[in-house]
Tab-separated table of C-alpha atoms and ligand atoms in Angstrom:
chain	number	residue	atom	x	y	z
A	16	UNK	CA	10.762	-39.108	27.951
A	17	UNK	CA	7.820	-37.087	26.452
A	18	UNK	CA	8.783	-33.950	24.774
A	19	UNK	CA	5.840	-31.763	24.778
A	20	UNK	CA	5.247	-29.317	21.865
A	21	UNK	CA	5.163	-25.267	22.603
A	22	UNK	CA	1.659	-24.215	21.740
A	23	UNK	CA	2.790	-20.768	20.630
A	24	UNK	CA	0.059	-17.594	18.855
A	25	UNK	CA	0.928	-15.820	15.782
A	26	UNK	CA	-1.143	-12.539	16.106
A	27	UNK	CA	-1.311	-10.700	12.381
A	28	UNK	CA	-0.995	-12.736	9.949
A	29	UNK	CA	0.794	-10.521	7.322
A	30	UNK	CA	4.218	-10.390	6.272
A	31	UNK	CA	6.236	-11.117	9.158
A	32	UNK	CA	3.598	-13.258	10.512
A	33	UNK	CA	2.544	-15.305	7.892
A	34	UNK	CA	6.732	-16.329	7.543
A	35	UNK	CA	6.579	-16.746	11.737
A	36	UNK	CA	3.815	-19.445	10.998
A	37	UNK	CA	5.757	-21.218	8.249
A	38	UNK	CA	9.158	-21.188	10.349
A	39	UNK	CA	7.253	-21.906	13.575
A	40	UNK	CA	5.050	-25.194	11.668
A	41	UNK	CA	8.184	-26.097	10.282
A	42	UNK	CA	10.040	-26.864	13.216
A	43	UNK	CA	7.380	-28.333	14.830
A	44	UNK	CA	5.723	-26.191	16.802
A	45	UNK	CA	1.997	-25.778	17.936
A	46	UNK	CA	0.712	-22.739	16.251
A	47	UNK	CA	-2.297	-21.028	16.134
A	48	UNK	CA	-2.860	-17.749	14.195
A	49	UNK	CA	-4.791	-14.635	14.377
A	50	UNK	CA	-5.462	-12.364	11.308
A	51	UNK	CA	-8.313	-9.705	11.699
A	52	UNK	CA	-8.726	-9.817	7.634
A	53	UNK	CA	-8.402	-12.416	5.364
A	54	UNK	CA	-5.338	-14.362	3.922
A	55	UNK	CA	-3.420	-11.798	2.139
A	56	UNK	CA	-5.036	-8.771	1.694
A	57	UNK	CA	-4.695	-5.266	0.587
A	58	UNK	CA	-5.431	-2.744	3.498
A	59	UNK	CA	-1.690	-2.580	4.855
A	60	UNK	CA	2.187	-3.364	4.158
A	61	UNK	CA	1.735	-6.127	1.932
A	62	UNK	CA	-0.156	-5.208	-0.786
A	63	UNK	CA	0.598	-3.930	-4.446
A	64	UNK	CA	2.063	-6.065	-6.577
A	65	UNK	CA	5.739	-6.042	-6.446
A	66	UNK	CA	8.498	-5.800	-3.370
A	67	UNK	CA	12.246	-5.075	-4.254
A	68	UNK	CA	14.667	-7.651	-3.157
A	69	UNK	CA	18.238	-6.317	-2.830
A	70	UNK	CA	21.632	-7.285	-1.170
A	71	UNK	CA	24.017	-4.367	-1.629
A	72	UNK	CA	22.458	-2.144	1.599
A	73	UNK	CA	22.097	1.724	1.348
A	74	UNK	CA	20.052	1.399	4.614
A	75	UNK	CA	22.822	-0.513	7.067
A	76	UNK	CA	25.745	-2.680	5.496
A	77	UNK	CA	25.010	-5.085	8.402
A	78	UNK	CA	21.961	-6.266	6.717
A	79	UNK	CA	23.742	-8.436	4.343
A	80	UNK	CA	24.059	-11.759	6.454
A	81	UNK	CA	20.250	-11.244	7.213
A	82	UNK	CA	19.456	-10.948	3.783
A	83	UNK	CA	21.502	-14.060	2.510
A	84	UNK	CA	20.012	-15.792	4.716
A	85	UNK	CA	16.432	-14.008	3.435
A	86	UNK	CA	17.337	-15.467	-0.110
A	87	UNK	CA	17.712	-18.814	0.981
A	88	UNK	CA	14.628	-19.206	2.585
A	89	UNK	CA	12.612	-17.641	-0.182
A	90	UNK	CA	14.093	-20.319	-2.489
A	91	UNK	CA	12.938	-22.798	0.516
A	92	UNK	CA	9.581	-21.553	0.218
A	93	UNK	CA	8.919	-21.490	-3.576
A	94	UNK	CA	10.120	-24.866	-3.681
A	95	UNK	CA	7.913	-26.260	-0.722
A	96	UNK	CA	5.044	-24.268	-3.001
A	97	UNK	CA	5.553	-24.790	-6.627
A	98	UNK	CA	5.563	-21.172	-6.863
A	99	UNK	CA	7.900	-18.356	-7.789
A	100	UNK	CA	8.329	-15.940	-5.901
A	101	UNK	CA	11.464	-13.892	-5.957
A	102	UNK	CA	12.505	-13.193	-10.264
A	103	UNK	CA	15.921	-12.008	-10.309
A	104	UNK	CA	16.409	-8.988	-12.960
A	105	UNK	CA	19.077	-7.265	-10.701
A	106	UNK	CA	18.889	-3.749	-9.139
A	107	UNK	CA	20.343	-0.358	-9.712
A	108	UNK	CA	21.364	1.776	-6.733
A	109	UNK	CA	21.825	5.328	-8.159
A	110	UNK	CA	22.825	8.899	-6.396
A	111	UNK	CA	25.489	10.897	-5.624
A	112	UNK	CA	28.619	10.147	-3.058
A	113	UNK	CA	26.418	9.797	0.355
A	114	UNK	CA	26.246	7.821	3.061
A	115	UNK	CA	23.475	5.980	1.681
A	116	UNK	CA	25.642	4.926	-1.393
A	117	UNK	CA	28.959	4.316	1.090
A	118	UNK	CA	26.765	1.916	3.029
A	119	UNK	CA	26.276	-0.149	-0.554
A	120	UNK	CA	30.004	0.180	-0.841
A	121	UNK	CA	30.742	-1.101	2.016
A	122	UNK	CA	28.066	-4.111	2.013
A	123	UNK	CA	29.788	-4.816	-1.327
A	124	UNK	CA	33.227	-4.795	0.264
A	125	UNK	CA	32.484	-6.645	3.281
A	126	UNK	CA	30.085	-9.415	2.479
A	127	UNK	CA	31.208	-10.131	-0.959
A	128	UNK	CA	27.615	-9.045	-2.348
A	129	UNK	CA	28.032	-9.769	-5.805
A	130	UNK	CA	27.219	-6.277	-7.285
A	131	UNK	CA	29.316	-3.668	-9.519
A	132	UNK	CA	29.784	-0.385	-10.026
A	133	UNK	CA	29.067	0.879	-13.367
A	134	UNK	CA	30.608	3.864	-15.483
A	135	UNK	CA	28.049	6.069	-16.218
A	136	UNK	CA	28.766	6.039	-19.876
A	137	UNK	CA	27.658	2.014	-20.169
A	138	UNK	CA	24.918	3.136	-17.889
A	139	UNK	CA	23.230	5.627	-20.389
A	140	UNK	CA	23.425	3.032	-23.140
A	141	UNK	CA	22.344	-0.325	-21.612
A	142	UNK	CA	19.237	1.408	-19.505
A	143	UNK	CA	18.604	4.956	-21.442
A	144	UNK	CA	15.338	4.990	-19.778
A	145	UNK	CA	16.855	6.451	-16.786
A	146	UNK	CA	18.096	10.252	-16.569
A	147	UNK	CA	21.367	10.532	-15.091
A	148	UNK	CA	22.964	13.089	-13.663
A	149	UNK	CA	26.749	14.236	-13.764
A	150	UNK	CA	28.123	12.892	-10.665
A	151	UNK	CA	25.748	10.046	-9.921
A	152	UNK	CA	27.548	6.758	-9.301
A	153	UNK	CA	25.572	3.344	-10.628
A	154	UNK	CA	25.797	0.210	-8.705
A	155	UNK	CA	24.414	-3.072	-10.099
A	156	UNK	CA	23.260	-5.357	-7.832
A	157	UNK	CA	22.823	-8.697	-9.380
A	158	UNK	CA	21.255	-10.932	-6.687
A	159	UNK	CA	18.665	-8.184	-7.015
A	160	UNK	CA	15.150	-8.293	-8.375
A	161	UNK	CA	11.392	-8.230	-6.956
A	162	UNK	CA	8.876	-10.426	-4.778
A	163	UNK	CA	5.386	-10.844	-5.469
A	164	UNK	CA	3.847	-9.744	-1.633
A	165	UNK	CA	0.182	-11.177	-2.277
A	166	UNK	CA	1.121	-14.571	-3.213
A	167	UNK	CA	4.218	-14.926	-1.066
A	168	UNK	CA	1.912	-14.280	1.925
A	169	UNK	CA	-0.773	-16.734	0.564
A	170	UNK	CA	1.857	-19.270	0.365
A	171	UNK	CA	3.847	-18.492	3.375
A	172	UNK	CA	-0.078	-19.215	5.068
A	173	UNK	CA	-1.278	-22.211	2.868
A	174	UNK	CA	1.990	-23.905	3.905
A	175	UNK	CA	2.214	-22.968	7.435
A	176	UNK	CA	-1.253	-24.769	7.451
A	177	UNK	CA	-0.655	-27.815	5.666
A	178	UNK	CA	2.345	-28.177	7.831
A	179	UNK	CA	-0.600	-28.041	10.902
A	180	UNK	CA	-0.077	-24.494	11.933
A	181	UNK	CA	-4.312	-23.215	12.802
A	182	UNK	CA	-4.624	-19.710	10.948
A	183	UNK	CA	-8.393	-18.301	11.991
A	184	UNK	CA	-8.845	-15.839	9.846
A	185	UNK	CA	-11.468	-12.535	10.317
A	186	UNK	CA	-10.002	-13.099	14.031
A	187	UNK	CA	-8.911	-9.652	15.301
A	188	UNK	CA	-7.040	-9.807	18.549
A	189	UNK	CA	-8.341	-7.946	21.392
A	190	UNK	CA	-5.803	-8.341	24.170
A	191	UNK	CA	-2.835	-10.348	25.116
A	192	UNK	CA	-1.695	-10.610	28.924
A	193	UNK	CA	1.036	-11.881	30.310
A	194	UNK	CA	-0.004	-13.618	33.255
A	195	UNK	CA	2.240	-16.890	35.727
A	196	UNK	CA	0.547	-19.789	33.465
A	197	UNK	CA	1.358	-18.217	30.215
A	198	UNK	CA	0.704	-15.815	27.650
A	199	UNK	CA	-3.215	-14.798	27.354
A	200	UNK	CA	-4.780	-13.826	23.999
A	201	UNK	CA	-8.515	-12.759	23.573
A	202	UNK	CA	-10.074	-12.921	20.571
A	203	UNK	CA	-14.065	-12.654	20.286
A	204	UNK	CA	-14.348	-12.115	23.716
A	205	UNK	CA	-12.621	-15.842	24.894
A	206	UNK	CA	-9.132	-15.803	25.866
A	207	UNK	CA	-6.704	-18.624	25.342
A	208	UNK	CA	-3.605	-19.987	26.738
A	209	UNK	CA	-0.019	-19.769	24.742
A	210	UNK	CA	3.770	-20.682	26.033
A	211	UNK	CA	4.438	-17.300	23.868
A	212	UNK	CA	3.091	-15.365	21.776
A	213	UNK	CA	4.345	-13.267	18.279
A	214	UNK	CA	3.476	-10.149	17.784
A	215	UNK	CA	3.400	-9.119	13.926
A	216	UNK	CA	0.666	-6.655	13.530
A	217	UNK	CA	2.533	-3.903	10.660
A	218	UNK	CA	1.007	-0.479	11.901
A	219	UNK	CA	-1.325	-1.584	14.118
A	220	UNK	CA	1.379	-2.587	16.791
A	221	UNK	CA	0.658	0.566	18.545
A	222	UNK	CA	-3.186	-0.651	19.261
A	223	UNK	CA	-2.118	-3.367	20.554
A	224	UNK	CA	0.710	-2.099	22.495
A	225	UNK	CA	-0.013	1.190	24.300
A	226	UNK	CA	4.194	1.380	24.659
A	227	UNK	CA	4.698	0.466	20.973
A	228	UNK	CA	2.454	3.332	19.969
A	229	UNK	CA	5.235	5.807	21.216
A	230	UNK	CA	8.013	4.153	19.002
A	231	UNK	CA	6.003	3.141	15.587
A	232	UNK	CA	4.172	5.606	13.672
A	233	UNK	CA	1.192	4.123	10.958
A	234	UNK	CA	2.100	5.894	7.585
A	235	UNK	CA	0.027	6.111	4.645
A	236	UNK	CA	2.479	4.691	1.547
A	237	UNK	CA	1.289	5.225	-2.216
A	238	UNK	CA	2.847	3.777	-5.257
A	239	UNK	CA	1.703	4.908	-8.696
A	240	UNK	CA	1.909	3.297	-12.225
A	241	UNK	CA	2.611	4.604	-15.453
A	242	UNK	CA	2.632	3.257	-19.425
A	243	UNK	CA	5.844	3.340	-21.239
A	244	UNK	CA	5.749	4.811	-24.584
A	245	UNK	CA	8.016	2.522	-26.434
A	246	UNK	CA	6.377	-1.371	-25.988
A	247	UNK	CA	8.568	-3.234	-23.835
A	248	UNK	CA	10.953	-0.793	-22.810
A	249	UNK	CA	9.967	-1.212	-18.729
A	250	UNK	CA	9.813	-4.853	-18.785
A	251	UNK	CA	11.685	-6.673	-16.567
A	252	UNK	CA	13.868	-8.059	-19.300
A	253	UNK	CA	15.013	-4.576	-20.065
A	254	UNK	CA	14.288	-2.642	-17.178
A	255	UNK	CA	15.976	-3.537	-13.504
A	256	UNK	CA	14.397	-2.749	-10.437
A	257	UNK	CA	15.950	0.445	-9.091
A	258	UNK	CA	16.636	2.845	-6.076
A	259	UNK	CA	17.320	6.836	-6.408
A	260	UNK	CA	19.200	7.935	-3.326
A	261	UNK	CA	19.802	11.910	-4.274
A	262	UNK	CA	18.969	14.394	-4.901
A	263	UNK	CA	15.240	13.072	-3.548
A	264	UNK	CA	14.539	9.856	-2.623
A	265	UNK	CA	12.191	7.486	-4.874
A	266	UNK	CA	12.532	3.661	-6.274
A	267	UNK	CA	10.736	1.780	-9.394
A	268	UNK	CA	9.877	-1.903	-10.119
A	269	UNK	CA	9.524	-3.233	-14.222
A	270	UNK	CA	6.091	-3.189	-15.289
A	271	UNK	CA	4.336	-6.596	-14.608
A	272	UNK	CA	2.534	-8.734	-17.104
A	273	UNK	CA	1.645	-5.155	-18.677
A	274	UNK	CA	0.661	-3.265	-15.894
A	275	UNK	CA	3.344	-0.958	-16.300
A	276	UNK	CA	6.127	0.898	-14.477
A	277	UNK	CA	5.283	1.217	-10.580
A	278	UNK	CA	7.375	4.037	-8.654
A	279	UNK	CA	6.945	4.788	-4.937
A	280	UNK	CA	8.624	7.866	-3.002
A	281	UNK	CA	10.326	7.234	-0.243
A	282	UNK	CA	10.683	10.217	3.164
A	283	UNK	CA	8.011	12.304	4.375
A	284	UNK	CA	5.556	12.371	1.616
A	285	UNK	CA	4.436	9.440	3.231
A	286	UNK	CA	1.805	10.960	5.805
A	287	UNK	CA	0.989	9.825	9.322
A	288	UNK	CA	-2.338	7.685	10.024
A	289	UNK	CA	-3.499	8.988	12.936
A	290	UNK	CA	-5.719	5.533	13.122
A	291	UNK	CA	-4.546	2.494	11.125
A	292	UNK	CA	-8.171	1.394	11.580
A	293	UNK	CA	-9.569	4.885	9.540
A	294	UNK	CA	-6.903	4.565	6.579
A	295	UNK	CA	-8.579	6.601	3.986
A	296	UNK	CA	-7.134	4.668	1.015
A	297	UNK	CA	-8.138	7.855	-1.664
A	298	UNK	CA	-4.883	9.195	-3.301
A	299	UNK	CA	-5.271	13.306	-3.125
A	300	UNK	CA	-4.585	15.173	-6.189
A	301	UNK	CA	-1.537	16.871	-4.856
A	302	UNK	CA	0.421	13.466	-4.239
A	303	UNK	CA	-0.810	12.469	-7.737
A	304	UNK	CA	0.605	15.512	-9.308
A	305	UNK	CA	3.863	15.034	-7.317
A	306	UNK	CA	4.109	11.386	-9.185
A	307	UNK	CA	3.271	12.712	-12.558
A	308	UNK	CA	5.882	15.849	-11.853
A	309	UNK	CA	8.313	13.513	-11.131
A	310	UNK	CA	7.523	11.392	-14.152
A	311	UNK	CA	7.516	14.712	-16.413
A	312	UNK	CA	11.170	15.263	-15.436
A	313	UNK	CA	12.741	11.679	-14.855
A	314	UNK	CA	11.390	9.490	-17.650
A	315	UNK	CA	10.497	10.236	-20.668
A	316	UNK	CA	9.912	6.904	-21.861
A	317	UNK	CA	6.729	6.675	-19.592
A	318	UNK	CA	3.707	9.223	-20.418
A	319	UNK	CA	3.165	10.988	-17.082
A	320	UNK	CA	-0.627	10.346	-16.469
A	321	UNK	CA	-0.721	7.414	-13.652
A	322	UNK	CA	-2.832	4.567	-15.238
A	323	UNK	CA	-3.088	3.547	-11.449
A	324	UNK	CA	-2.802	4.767	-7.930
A	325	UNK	CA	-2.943	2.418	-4.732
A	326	UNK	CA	-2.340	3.167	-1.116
A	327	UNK	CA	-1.368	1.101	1.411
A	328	UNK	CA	0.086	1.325	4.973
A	329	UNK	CA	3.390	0.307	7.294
A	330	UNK	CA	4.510	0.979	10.387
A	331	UNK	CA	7.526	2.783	10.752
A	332	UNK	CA	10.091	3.843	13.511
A	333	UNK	CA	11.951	6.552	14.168
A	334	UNK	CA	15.565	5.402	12.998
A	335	UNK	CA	14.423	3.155	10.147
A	336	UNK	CA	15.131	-0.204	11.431
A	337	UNK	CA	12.377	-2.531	12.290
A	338	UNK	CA	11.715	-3.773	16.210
A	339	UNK	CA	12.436	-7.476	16.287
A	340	UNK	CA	12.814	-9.334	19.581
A	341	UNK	CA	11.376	-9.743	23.280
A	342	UNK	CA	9.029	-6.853	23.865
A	343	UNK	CA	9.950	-5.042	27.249
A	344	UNK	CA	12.364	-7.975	28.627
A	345	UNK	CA	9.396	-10.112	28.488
A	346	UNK	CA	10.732	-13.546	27.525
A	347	UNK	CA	7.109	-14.946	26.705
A	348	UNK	CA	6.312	-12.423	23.590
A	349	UNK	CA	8.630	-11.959	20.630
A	350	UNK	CA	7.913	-8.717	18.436
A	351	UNK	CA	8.333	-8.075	14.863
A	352	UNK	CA	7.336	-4.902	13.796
A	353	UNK	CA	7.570	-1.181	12.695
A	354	UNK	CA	9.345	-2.870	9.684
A	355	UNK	CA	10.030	0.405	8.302
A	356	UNK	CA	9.239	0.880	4.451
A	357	UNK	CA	12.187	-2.163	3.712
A	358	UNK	CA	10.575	-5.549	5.670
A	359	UNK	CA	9.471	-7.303	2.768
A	360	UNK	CA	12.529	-8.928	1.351
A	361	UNK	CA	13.127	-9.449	5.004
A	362	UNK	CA	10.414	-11.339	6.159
A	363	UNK	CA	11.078	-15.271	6.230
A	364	UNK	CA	14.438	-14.662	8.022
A	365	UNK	CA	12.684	-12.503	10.098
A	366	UNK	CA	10.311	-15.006	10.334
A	367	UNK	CA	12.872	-17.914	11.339
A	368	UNK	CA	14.522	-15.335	14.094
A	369	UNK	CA	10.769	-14.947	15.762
A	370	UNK	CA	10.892	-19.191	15.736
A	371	UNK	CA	14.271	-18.891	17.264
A	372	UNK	CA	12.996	-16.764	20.316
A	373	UNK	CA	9.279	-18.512	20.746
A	374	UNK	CA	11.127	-22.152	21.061
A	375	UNK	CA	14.990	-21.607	22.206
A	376	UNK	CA	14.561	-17.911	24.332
A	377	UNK	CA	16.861	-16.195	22.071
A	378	UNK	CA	18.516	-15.936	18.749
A	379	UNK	CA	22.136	-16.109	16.875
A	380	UNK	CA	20.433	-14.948	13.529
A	381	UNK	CA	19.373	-11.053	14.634
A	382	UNK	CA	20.811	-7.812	14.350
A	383	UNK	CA	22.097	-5.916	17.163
A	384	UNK	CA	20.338	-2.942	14.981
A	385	UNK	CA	16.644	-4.408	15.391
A	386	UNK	CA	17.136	-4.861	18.872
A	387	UNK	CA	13.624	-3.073	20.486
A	388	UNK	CA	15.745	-1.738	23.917
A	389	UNK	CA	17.184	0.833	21.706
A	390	UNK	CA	14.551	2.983	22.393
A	391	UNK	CA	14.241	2.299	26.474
A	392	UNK	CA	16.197	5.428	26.700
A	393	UNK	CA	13.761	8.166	24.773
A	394	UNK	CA	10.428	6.510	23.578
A	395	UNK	CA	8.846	8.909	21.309
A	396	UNK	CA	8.372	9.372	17.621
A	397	UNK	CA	10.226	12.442	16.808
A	398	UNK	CA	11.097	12.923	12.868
A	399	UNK	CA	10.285	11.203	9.299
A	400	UNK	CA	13.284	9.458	8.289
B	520	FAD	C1	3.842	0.639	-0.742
B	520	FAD	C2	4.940	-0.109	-0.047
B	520	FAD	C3	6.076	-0.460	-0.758
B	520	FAD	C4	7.085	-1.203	-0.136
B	520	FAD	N1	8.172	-1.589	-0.860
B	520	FAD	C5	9.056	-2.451	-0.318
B	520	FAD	C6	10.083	-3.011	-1.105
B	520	FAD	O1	10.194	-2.706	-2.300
B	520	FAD	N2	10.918	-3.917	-0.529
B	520	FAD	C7	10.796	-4.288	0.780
B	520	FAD	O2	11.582	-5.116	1.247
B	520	FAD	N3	9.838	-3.753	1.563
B	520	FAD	C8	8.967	-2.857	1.039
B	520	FAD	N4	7.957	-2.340	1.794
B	520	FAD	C9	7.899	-2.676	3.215
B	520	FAD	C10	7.266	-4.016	3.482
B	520	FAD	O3	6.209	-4.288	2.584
B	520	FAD	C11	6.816	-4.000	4.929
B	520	FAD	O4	7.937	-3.718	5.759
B	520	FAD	C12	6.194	-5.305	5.384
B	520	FAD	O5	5.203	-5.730	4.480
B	520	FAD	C13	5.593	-5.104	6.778
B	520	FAD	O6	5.132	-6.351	7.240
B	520	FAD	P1	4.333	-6.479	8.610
B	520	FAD	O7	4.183	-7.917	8.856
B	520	FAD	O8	4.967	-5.624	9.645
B	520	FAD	O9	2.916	-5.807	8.316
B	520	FAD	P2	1.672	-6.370	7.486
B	520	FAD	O10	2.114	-7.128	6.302
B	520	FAD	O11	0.781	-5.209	7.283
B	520	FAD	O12	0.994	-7.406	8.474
B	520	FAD	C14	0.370	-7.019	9.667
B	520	FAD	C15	-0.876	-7.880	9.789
B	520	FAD	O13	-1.359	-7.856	11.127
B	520	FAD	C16	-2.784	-7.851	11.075
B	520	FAD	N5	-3.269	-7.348	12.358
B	520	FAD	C17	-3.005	-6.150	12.918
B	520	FAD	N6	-3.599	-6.050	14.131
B	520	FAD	C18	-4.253	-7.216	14.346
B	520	FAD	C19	-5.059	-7.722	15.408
B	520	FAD	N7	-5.318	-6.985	16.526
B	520	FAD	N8	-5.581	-8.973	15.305
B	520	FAD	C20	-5.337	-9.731	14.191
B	520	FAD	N9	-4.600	-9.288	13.145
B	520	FAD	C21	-4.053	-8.046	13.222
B	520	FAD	C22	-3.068	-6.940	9.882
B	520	FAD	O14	-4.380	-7.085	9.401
B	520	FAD	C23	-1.996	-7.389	8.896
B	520	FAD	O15	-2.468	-8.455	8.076
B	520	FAD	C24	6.954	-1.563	1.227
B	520	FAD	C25	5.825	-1.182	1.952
B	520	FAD	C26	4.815	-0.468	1.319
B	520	FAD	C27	3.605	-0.082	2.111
């Protein structure tokens, strides 16, 4: 008997669907992908240097299977490369009693994350580069660390490719239609024929989905640099990748073969594109001086000054969690998207799950949380989270 191979499209080849090409060639399917830029590029979720990987959750303790299973496959794919991806130098979750920091508590308790709580007293001496605050409870997660986003994606492509996935590359798709013989994509004015299609376009979901426009908003995301003083003092070796839960929201990654400390804010600073396809990519002054005010009063180690400012772009919904799964009921096209500010460390499970619904019709490896019928009910953007 003949077993004939599911011809399936990958359309945005980013983070989510660079790792849907990988997990889709992998398992043998017939891909072809569609990236209106090049391979890995800087105009949206993926760019800027450094990603935090961590296990212990602030965001949902139900993410901790997903991201086990995350790890695994990033190991998978830096040994199918010969590259590293994912450096392990742990990561501090820091804040006050919240739900953020019960949620790490409970990932901790539940899925045996291997991270600990530590007194605030060892915390001031092994990492004095952080201010603390009476009250703030310290959690070190050790399976924590960062991911390098432009070269995972590169590789996540390269390999897809050499394992016979098609990527065409300065390819933006202009429709997809769901007609009796199949799934319909147009590209350059031809249209082709798919068993199914997956849709991974980061904040441009809403262009190419008038109904995803209503439930993912395109936000404009900075991060910002800065020197330390002291040499060394913010390299990974001494410096862990951290999050600040309270009393404002903001996270850090070690400085980088030199490049020094990069911080991001987290919340409503991060403004609303109106058109991901207008993204002015200049960094105001007044989000500048917010950086270098926060700087000022957190870390004195670092001079305040940013010797760099970048921005970049993701798609975000309205409770946080991403939208990963059949889009409208429609067993034909599998979404991942609106990936929320945290997709990164995500992205080859999320990846594999998108393979599990192109070639089987569902999946055992998904969250009930990502589900996209959530928002049947009331489809509209309506706050920042
Ligand atoms: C500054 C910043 C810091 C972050 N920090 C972290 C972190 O520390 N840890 C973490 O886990 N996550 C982090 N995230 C989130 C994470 O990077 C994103 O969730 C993830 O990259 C989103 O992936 P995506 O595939 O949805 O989008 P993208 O990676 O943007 O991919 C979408 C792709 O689709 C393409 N595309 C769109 N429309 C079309 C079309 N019509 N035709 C063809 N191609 C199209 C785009 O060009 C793009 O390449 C951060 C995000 C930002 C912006």
């Amino acid at each position: 008997m003949s077993t004939t191979r599911k011809r399936i499209a990958v359309i945005g080849l980013g983070t989510a669907g660079s790792m849907a090409a990988w997990r889709l060639a992998s398992r043998g399917a017939d891909v072809v992908g569609y990236e209106q830029f090049g391979t890995s590029h800087d105009r949206s979720a993926h760019a800027g240097e450094s990603r935090i990987f961590r296990t212990a959750y602030f965001e949902d303790q139900d993410y901790a299977p997903l991201i086990r299973s995350a790890k695994a496959l990033w190991r998978q794919l830096e040994a199918e490369t010969g590259t590293e991806l994912l450096t392990l130098t742990g990561n501090l979750m820091l804040g006050e009693a919240s739900a953020e920091m019960a949620n790490v508590s409970e990932s901790i308790d539940k899925f045996g994350v291997d991270a600990v709580a530590i007194p605030l007293e060892e915390a001031r001496k092994r990492w004095p580069q952080h201010p603390y605050r009476e009250g703030d409870v310290v959690v070190l997660d050790r399976e924590g660390g960062y991911l390098r986003p432009e070269l995972a994606v590169l590789k996540a492509a390269r390999r897809a490719e050499a394992l016979g996935a098609e990527l065409r590359t300065y390819t933006p798709v202009e429709g997809i239609e769901v007609k009796a013989d199949g799934v319909w994509v147009t590209a350059g004015g031809h249209s082709e024929r798919y068993d199914h299609a997956v849709v991974t376009p980061g904040p441009w979901a809403g262009k190419l989905f008038p109904e995803l426009a209503m439930l993912i908003e395109a936000r404009k995301v900075v991060s910002a640099w800065f020197a330390g003083r002291e040499p060394g003092a913010f390299d990974p070796a001494h410096f862990p990748c951290f999050v600040r839960a309270t009393p404002r929201e903001f996270y850090g990654l070690p400085a980088m073969a030199g490049n020094g400390l990069k911080l991001g804010l987290s919340g409503a600073v991060n403004r609303p594109v109106p058109d991901p396809d207008a993204l002015d990519r200049t960094v105001p002054l007044d989000e500048v001086k917010a950086f270098r005010a926060l700087v000022a009063e957190s870390f004195p180690g670092l001079y305040p000054d940013p010797i760099r400012v970048s921005a970049y772009m993701e798609g975000y919904t309205r409770d946080g969690h991403g939208i990963v799964g059949r889009l409208g009921g429609e067993e034909r096209i599998t979404a991942v998207t609106g990936l929320s500010g945290h997709g990164f460390k995500l992205s080859p499970a999320l990846g594999e799950i998108a393979a599990d619904y192109a070639l089987t019709g569902s999946s055992e490896n998904t969250l009930a949380l990502l589900n996209p019928d959530r928002f049947l009910a009331t489809p509209t953007i309506t706050e920042n989270p």
